[in-house]
Amino acid sequence: MNKEIVCSGIRPTGNIHLGNYFGALRNFVKMQDEYNCFFFIADYHSLTTHPTPENLYNNARQILVQYLACGLDPEKSTIYLQSDLPETIELYLFLNMNAYLGELERVTSFKDKVRQQPNNVNAGLLTYPTLMAADILIHKAAKVPVGKDQEQHLEMTRTFANRFNNMYKKEVFPLPQAFNFGGELVKIPGLDGSGKMGKSEGEGNALFITDEPSVIRKKIMRAKTDSGPEQMNQTKPQEIENLFTLLKVVSTPDTVEYFDDLYNRCQIRYGDLKKQLAEDMVNFISPITERINAINSDEASLKRIMDMGKEKAHESARRTIEEVRHVIGYRN
Ligand code: TYM
C-alpha cells in the first residue's frame, strides 16, 4: 500500500526553539516510520528578513544538524534544502496567478508583519502563503505537521489547491491538513508572559535546543510570574498558565499535578516550580545539545545527506511539475 505523503519545514532564521520542537519537529520524527516524509529547510522563506549570505548558509546548515540531532533519519525521510528544489518556485509562480491581493492581505501573519516592520512589507511577505502552498503541493502532501500559528496558512493551501483543481477540472492536488499527533495543534508559550514562544519575540522569551544548562536555568528563573494566588482554585493568569504548559511538555504528570495542587491551595512557591522546570528542561535539552555537537563536525556526511535529499525530493517534484505544466497547457 502507498504511504500517505507528509511535508513540512522550518525557516533557518536561528536555532530551533521548544515551540518549533513541540509544534513541528517532534511530529516529524514520529511520522517517519508510517508516512512518506519530505522535511525541508525553508531557506527561501527566510529571505523575507534579508539575511546576509553568511547567515543564510550557516543557519541552514545549523537547522540540518539540529534536525538530525532531534532524530530525523535521512534513510527514512527525505531531508532537503528548499532552494535545492527550483520546481517549487515554478509552482509558486503558477499559484500566484490565482492568488488574490484581498485574500493575501487578510492573512493574520501578514497583518502582524505590516505592524511589526512597516519599512519592510515586501512582496515575499505578501505571497508567503503561496510559497508555502507550493512547498506542500509540489509533493502532493496530505498531512503537514505544524504548530497552531500555521493553521491559517494550511487553510490557504487548501484554497489554492482547490481553486487550481476546479479551474483545470482535474484533481491534481489533494487538500492537505495540518497535523499533530495529539489531535489539537500546539502553541508553546514564551517565558516573558507572552502567548507564543518565538525567535523574534525578544531576549529571554525562547528556550533553544542549543542552550547550555546555565542559560536554561537563568532564563527560567527570570520567567515572568505574579505575586501568587489569592483564592483557592482560582484561574491562572497567562504567565502562570505558560509555566504549567512548559512543565507539561517536559515533566512527569505527577510533577504537574503536585504543583497544580499547591497552586489551587494557594501554597505554591514559584521559585520551587521554576527550579523543577529548569531541571526537567535541562534533562530534556542536554542530550540533544550533545548530539548537535557530535554531528556538527561531520562535514562529509552532512553533504552526503543533503545530496541524497535533493535527489529524492527532485524526483517527486519533477513528477508534479510535469503534470501541472501539462494541465495548464504547456506542451513540449
Ligand atoms: P517557522 O520557522 O516560523 O516555524 C517552524 C514550525 O514551528 C512551529 N512553531 C510553533 N509551534 C508551537 N508553538 C510555538 N510557539 C511555535 N513557534 C513555531 C510552526 O508552527 C512551524 O510548524 N511557515 C513555516 C515554514 C514553512 C512550512 C512550509 C511549514 C515554509 N513552508 C510548508 C510547513 C509546510 C514556519 O512557520 O516556519
Short mmCIF file of C-alpha atoms and ligand atoms in Angstrom, two decimals:
data_model
loop_
_atom_site.label_atom_id
_atom_site.label_comp_id
_atom_site.label_asym_id
_atom_site.label_seq_id
_atom_site.Cartn_x
_atom_site.Cartn_y
_atom_site.Cartn_z
CA MET A 1 0.00 0.00 0.00
CA ASN A 2 1.23 3.50 -0.81
CA LYS A 3 2.14 5.52 2.28
CA GLU A 4 0.44 8.88 2.81
CA ILE A 5 2.68 11.83 1.93
CA VAL A 6 3.83 14.24 4.63
CA CYS A 7 5.66 17.52 4.10
CA SER A 8 6.82 20.33 6.37
CA GLY A 9 9.71 22.67 7.06
CA ILE A 10 11.29 25.15 9.45
CA ARG A 11 12.82 28.53 8.50
CA PRO A 12 16.55 28.82 9.17
CA THR A 13 16.35 32.17 10.97
CA GLY A 14 18.10 30.99 14.15
CA ASN A 15 18.35 27.89 16.31
CA ILE A 16 15.38 25.61 16.87
CA HIS A 17 13.38 26.53 19.98
CA LEU A 18 10.93 24.49 22.00
CA GLY A 19 7.98 25.94 20.05
CA ASN A 20 9.44 24.59 16.80
CA TYR A 21 10.21 21.31 18.52
CA PHE A 22 6.87 20.60 20.17
CA GLY A 23 4.78 22.23 17.44
CA ALA A 24 6.52 20.61 14.50
CA LEU A 25 9.81 18.70 14.78
CA ARG A 26 8.66 16.16 17.36
CA ASN A 27 5.88 15.16 14.96
CA PHE A 28 8.33 14.97 12.04
CA VAL A 29 10.36 12.41 13.99
CA LYS A 30 7.31 10.36 14.98
CA MET A 31 5.88 10.33 11.45
CA GLN A 32 8.97 8.90 9.75
CA ASP A 33 8.02 5.23 10.02
CA GLU A 34 4.38 5.41 8.99
CA TYR A 35 4.48 8.02 6.23
CA ASN A 36 6.39 9.01 3.13
CA CYS A 37 8.02 12.13 4.58
CA PHE A 38 9.55 15.23 3.00
CA PHE A 39 11.15 17.59 5.51
CA PHE A 40 12.95 20.66 4.28
CA ILE A 41 14.87 23.71 5.49
CA ALA A 42 12.79 26.71 4.38
CA ASP A 43 15.66 28.92 3.23
CA TYR A 44 13.62 30.71 0.54
CA HIS A 45 11.11 31.75 3.20
CA SER A 46 13.89 33.15 5.38
CA LEU A 47 14.79 35.70 2.65
CA THR A 48 11.87 37.91 3.73
CA THR A 49 14.08 39.00 6.65
CA HIS A 50 17.08 39.79 4.35
CA PRO A 51 19.82 37.60 5.93
CA THR A 52 23.47 38.11 4.94
CA PRO A 53 24.89 35.38 2.65
CA GLU A 54 26.94 34.00 5.58
CA ASN A 55 23.90 33.84 7.84
CA LEU A 56 21.76 32.24 5.14
CA TYR A 57 24.29 29.45 4.68
CA ASN A 58 25.25 28.95 8.34
CA ASN A 59 21.68 28.99 9.63
CA ALA A 60 20.55 26.46 7.03
CA ARG A 61 23.46 24.19 7.96
CA GLN A 62 22.59 24.52 11.64
CA ILE A 63 18.97 23.53 11.02
CA LEU A 64 20.14 20.40 9.21
CA VAL A 65 22.40 19.49 12.15
CA GLN A 66 19.55 20.15 14.58
CA TYR A 67 17.06 18.10 12.53
CA LEU A 68 19.45 15.15 12.72
CA ALA A 69 20.18 15.66 16.43
CA CYS A 70 16.44 15.58 17.15
CA GLY A 71 16.09 12.25 15.37
CA LEU A 72 15.32 12.86 11.70
CA ASP A 73 16.73 9.92 9.80
CA PRO A 74 17.86 10.52 6.20
CA GLU A 75 17.31 6.83 5.43
CA LYS A 76 13.64 7.10 6.39
CA SER A 77 12.75 10.68 5.40
CA THR A 78 13.67 12.91 2.52
CA ILE A 79 15.55 15.82 4.14
CA TYR A 80 16.38 18.66 1.77
CA LEU A 81 17.02 22.34 1.28
CA GLN A 82 14.05 24.26 -0.15
CA SER A 83 16.38 26.17 -2.51
CA ASP A 84 17.62 22.86 -3.96
CA LEU A 85 14.16 22.42 -5.49
CA PRO A 86 13.51 25.07 -8.19
CA GLU A 87 10.29 23.23 -9.15
CA THR A 88 8.81 24.78 -6.01
CA ILE A 89 9.41 28.24 -7.45
CA GLU A 90 7.75 27.34 -10.72
CA LEU A 91 4.68 26.09 -8.87
CA TYR A 92 4.79 29.24 -6.69
CA LEU A 93 4.56 31.31 -9.88
CA PHE A 94 1.61 29.30 -11.20
CA LEU A 95 -0.24 29.51 -7.86
CA ASN A 96 0.40 33.26 -7.63
CA MET A 97 -1.57 33.76 -10.86
CA ASN A 98 -4.66 32.66 -8.96
CA ALA A 99 -3.93 34.15 -5.55
CA TYR A 100 -5.74 37.41 -4.95
CA LEU A 101 -4.47 40.54 -3.26
CA GLY A 102 -7.50 40.80 -0.98
CA GLU A 103 -7.14 37.30 0.44
CA LEU A 104 -3.36 37.62 0.84
CA GLU A 105 -3.72 40.93 2.67
CA ARG A 106 -6.18 39.41 5.11
CA VAL A 107 -3.75 36.72 6.36
CA THR A 108 -3.02 37.25 10.08
CA SER A 109 0.73 36.63 9.80
CA PHE A 110 0.95 39.25 7.02
CA LYS A 111 -1.03 41.80 9.05
CA ASP A 112 1.31 41.14 12.02
CA LYS A 113 4.38 41.80 9.84
CA VAL A 114 2.88 45.02 8.48
CA ARG A 115 2.52 46.18 12.07
CA GLN A 116 5.94 44.91 13.25
CA GLN A 117 8.07 46.03 10.29
CA PRO A 118 6.30 48.81 8.35
CA ASN A 119 9.54 49.59 6.49
CA ASN A 120 9.91 46.10 5.03
CA VAL A 121 6.49 45.00 3.79
CA ASN A 122 7.87 43.15 0.77
CA ALA A 123 6.03 41.08 -1.84
CA GLY A 124 7.66 37.94 -0.42
CA LEU A 125 5.77 38.50 2.83
CA LEU A 126 2.52 39.03 0.96
CA THR A 127 2.93 35.82 -1.04
CA TYR A 128 4.39 33.80 1.86
CA PRO A 129 1.25 31.58 1.85
CA THR A 130 1.55 30.77 -1.87
CA LEU A 131 5.20 29.76 -1.46
CA MET A 132 4.18 27.60 1.47
CA ALA A 133 1.37 26.07 -0.60
CA ALA A 134 3.90 25.35 -3.37
CA ASP A 135 6.20 23.57 -0.86
CA ILE A 136 3.37 21.29 0.18
CA LEU A 137 1.62 20.77 -3.16
CA ILE A 138 4.85 20.05 -5.07
CA HIS A 139 4.86 16.65 -3.29
CA LYS A 140 1.04 16.33 -3.20
CA ALA A 141 1.27 16.01 0.58
CA ALA A 142 -1.81 15.02 2.57
CA LYS A 143 -0.55 15.85 6.06
CA VAL A 144 1.50 18.81 7.26
CA PRO A 145 2.88 18.72 10.82
CA VAL A 146 2.89 22.33 12.06
CA GLY A 147 2.11 24.40 15.14
CA LYS A 148 -1.13 26.27 15.75
CA ASP A 149 0.20 29.51 14.18
CA GLN A 150 0.28 27.81 10.76
CA GLU A 151 -3.38 26.78 10.70
CA GLN A 152 -4.46 29.69 8.51
CA HIS A 153 -1.62 29.05 6.03
CA LEU A 154 -2.86 25.49 5.64
CA GLU A 155 -6.36 26.77 5.00
CA MET A 156 -4.93 28.98 2.23
CA THR A 157 -3.07 25.97 0.79
CA ARG A 158 -6.39 24.13 0.53
CA THR A 159 -8.00 27.18 -1.09
CA PHE A 160 -5.23 27.41 -3.72
CA ALA A 161 -5.24 23.65 -4.38
CA ASN A 162 -9.00 23.56 -4.73
CA ARG A 163 -9.02 26.59 -7.00
CA PHE A 164 -6.41 25.02 -9.28
CA ASN A 165 -8.29 21.71 -9.42
CA ASN A 166 -11.57 23.48 -10.26
CA MET A 167 -10.00 25.76 -12.83
CA TYR A 168 -8.46 22.90 -14.80
CA LYS A 169 -11.24 20.41 -13.96
CA LYS A 170 -8.78 17.84 -12.71
CA GLU A 171 -7.97 16.58 -9.22
CA VAL A 172 -4.27 17.40 -9.49
CA PHE A 173 -3.78 18.26 -5.83
CA PRO A 174 -5.12 16.64 -2.65
CA LEU A 175 -6.32 19.07 0.05
CA PRO A 176 -3.68 18.86 2.81
CA GLN A 177 -4.45 19.03 6.53
CA ALA A 178 -2.39 20.47 9.37
CA PHE A 179 -1.34 17.62 11.65
CA ASN A 180 -0.36 16.97 15.24
CA PHE A 181 -0.18 13.55 16.91
CA GLY A 182 -2.14 14.79 19.92
CA GLY A 183 -5.02 15.90 17.68
CA GLU A 184 -5.10 19.60 18.56
CA LEU A 185 -2.37 21.80 17.05
CA VAL A 186 0.12 23.00 19.64
CA LYS A 187 1.07 26.52 20.76
CA ILE A 188 4.07 26.67 23.10
CA PRO A 189 4.10 29.88 25.17
CA GLY A 190 7.07 32.17 25.79
CA LEU A 191 8.82 32.78 29.13
CA ASP A 192 8.06 36.51 29.10
CA GLY A 193 4.35 36.03 29.73
CA SER A 194 3.52 36.31 26.04
CA GLY A 195 1.28 33.80 24.32
CA LYS A 196 3.89 32.40 21.95
CA MET A 197 7.48 31.26 22.08
CA GLY A 198 9.26 32.69 19.03
CA LYS A 199 12.67 33.57 17.65
CA SER A 200 11.82 37.22 17.21
CA GLU A 201 9.92 37.76 20.47
CA GLY A 202 12.90 39.20 22.33
CA GLU A 203 15.62 38.09 24.71
CA GLY A 204 14.58 35.53 27.32
CA ASN A 205 11.32 34.54 25.61
CA ALA A 206 12.53 31.34 23.95
CA LEU A 207 14.43 28.24 25.08
CA PHE A 208 16.62 26.87 22.30
CA ILE A 209 17.78 23.28 21.90
CA THR A 210 21.33 24.70 21.82
CA ASP A 211 21.05 26.46 25.20
CA GLU A 212 23.62 25.49 27.85
CA PRO A 213 22.21 24.30 31.21
CA SER A 214 23.26 27.57 32.90
CA VAL A 215 21.39 29.59 30.26
CA ILE A 216 18.27 27.42 30.58
CA ARG A 217 18.28 27.86 34.37
CA LYS A 218 18.80 31.60 34.11
CA LYS A 219 16.01 32.09 31.56
CA ILE A 220 13.54 30.02 33.56
CA MET A 221 14.37 31.64 36.89
CA ARG A 222 13.72 35.04 35.25
CA ALA A 223 10.41 33.98 33.68
CA LYS A 224 7.51 36.28 34.41
CA THR A 225 5.25 35.41 37.37
CA ASP A 226 2.69 37.25 39.50
CA SER A 227 2.53 37.74 43.26
CA GLY A 228 0.82 34.38 43.79
CA PRO A 229 -2.77 33.04 44.00
CA GLU A 230 -5.10 34.72 46.47
CA GLN A 231 -8.11 32.46 46.25
CA MET A 232 -8.37 28.68 46.31
CA ASN A 233 -8.79 27.13 42.82
CA GLN A 234 -8.58 30.45 41.03
CA THR A 235 -7.97 30.63 37.29
CA LYS A 236 -4.28 31.03 36.49
CA PRO A 237 -3.17 34.26 34.80
CA GLN A 238 -1.47 33.75 31.43
CA GLU A 239 2.15 33.92 32.63
CA ILE A 240 1.48 31.22 35.24
CA GLU A 241 -0.51 29.08 32.82
CA ASN A 242 2.51 29.39 30.48
CA LEU A 243 4.86 27.88 33.09
CA PHE A 244 2.44 24.99 33.64
CA THR A 245 2.23 24.41 29.87
CA LEU A 246 6.02 24.17 29.71
CA LEU A 247 6.03 21.87 32.72
CA LYS A 248 3.51 19.62 30.97
CA VAL A 249 5.76 19.11 27.94
CA VAL A 250 8.94 18.14 29.81
CA SER A 251 7.92 16.92 33.29
CA THR A 252 6.03 13.86 34.54
CA PRO A 253 2.25 14.08 35.08
CA ASP A 254 2.88 13.60 38.83
CA THR A 255 5.06 16.69 38.94
CA VAL A 256 2.44 18.76 37.12
CA GLU A 257 -0.26 17.53 39.49
CA TYR A 258 1.92 18.28 42.52
CA PHE A 259 2.42 21.96 41.59
CA ASP A 260 -1.15 22.33 40.34
CA ASP A 261 -2.40 21.15 43.70
CA LEU A 262 -0.12 23.59 45.55
CA TYR A 263 -1.38 26.40 43.32
CA ASN A 264 -5.00 25.51 43.97
CA ARG A 265 -4.37 25.54 47.73
CA CYS A 266 -2.53 28.90 47.46
CA GLN A 267 0.64 27.28 48.79
CA ILE A 268 2.77 27.40 45.70
CA ARG A 269 6.28 28.87 45.75
CA TYR A 270 7.14 29.90 42.22
CA GLY A 271 10.87 29.52 42.96
CA ASP A 272 10.35 25.78 43.58
CA LEU A 273 8.23 25.39 40.46
CA LYS A 274 10.88 27.15 38.37
CA LYS A 275 13.72 25.06 39.84
CA GLN A 276 11.88 21.85 38.98
CA LEU A 277 11.00 23.13 35.49
CA ALA A 278 14.63 24.17 34.91
CA GLU A 279 15.99 20.75 35.94
CA ASP A 280 13.48 18.86 33.78
CA MET A 281 14.23 21.20 30.89
CA VAL A 282 18.00 20.68 31.25
CA ASN A 283 17.45 16.91 31.26
CA PHE A 284 15.36 17.23 28.13
CA ILE A 285 17.62 19.61 26.19
CA SER A 286 21.15 18.47 27.19
CA PRO A 287 21.17 15.14 25.28
CA ILE A 288 20.02 16.99 22.14
CA THR A 289 22.79 19.60 22.56
CA GLU A 290 25.34 16.79 22.94
CA ARG A 291 24.18 15.16 19.71
CA ILE A 292 24.33 18.55 17.93
CA ASN A 293 27.98 18.92 18.96
CA ALA A 294 28.82 15.42 17.75
CA ILE A 295 27.12 15.82 14.35
CA ASN A 296 28.38 19.36 13.74
CA SER A 297 31.91 18.40 12.77
CA ASP A 298 31.00 15.66 10.29
CA GLU A 299 31.03 17.81 7.15
CA ALA A 300 31.23 14.85 4.74
CA SER A 301 28.11 13.14 5.99
CA LEU A 302 26.15 16.41 6.13
CA LYS A 303 26.97 16.94 2.46
CA ARG A 304 26.01 13.36 1.61
CA ILE A 305 22.66 13.75 3.39
CA MET A 306 21.87 16.99 1.52
CA ASP A 307 22.80 15.44 -1.84
CA MET A 308 20.66 12.38 -1.17
CA GLY A 309 17.69 14.51 -0.06
CA LYS A 310 17.99 16.77 -3.07
CA GLU A 311 17.84 13.82 -5.44
CA LYS A 312 14.82 12.19 -3.78
CA ALA A 313 12.92 15.49 -3.46
CA HIS A 314 13.68 16.35 -7.06
CA GLU A 315 12.22 13.07 -8.30
CA SER A 316 8.92 13.75 -6.51
CA ALA A 317 8.79 17.44 -7.52
CA ARG A 318 9.57 16.75 -11.17
CA ARG A 319 6.60 14.38 -11.48
CA THR A 320 4.23 17.02 -10.10
CA ILE A 321 5.56 19.95 -12.11
CA GLU A 322 5.40 17.97 -15.36
CA GLU A 323 1.76 17.15 -14.69
CA VAL A 324 0.99 20.76 -13.69
CA ARG A 325 2.65 22.19 -16.80
CA HIS A 326 0.69 19.78 -18.99
CA VAL A 327 -2.62 20.55 -17.27
CA ILE A 328 -2.05 24.31 -17.65
CA GLY A 329 -1.42 23.85 -21.37
CA TYR A 330 2.35 23.81 -21.82
CA ARG A 331 3.33 21.18 -24.37
CA ASN A 332 6.88 20.09 -25.09
P1 TYM B 1 8.84 28.70 11.40
O1 TYM B 1 10.29 28.51 11.25
O2 TYM B 1 8.33 30.02 11.84
O3 TYM B 1 8.25 27.63 12.39
C1 TYM B 1 8.53 26.26 12.18
C2 TYM B 1 7.49 25.40 12.85
O4 TYM B 1 7.47 25.64 14.26
C3 TYM B 1 6.15 25.90 14.69
N1 TYM B 1 6.17 26.83 15.82
C4 TYM B 1 5.47 26.66 16.94
N2 TYM B 1 4.64 25.68 17.33
C5 TYM B 1 4.11 25.77 18.56
N3 TYM B 1 4.35 26.78 19.42
C6 TYM B 1 5.18 27.80 19.07
N4 TYM B 1 5.43 28.78 19.93
C7 TYM B 1 5.77 27.76 17.79
N5 TYM B 1 6.64 28.58 17.12
C8 TYM B 1 6.86 27.99 15.92
C9 TYM B 1 5.45 26.49 13.48
O5 TYM B 1 4.05 26.31 13.59
C10 TYM B 1 6.05 25.69 12.37
O6 TYM B 1 5.38 24.47 12.19
N6 TYM B 1 5.96 28.90 7.52
C11 TYM B 1 6.61 27.83 8.27
C12 TYM B 1 7.74 27.21 7.48
C13 TYM B 1 7.26 26.59 6.22
C14 TYM B 1 6.41 25.46 6.11
C15 TYM B 1 6.21 25.27 4.71
C16 TYM B 1 5.80 24.62 7.03
C17 TYM B 1 7.55 27.02 4.96
N7 TYM B 1 6.90 26.20 4.06
C18 TYM B 1 5.40 24.21 4.22
C19 TYM B 1 5.01 23.58 6.54
C20 TYM B 1 4.81 23.38 5.17
C21 TYM B 1 7.03 28.41 9.61
O7 TYM B 1 6.26 28.94 10.30
O8 TYM B 1 8.28 28.32 9.97
#
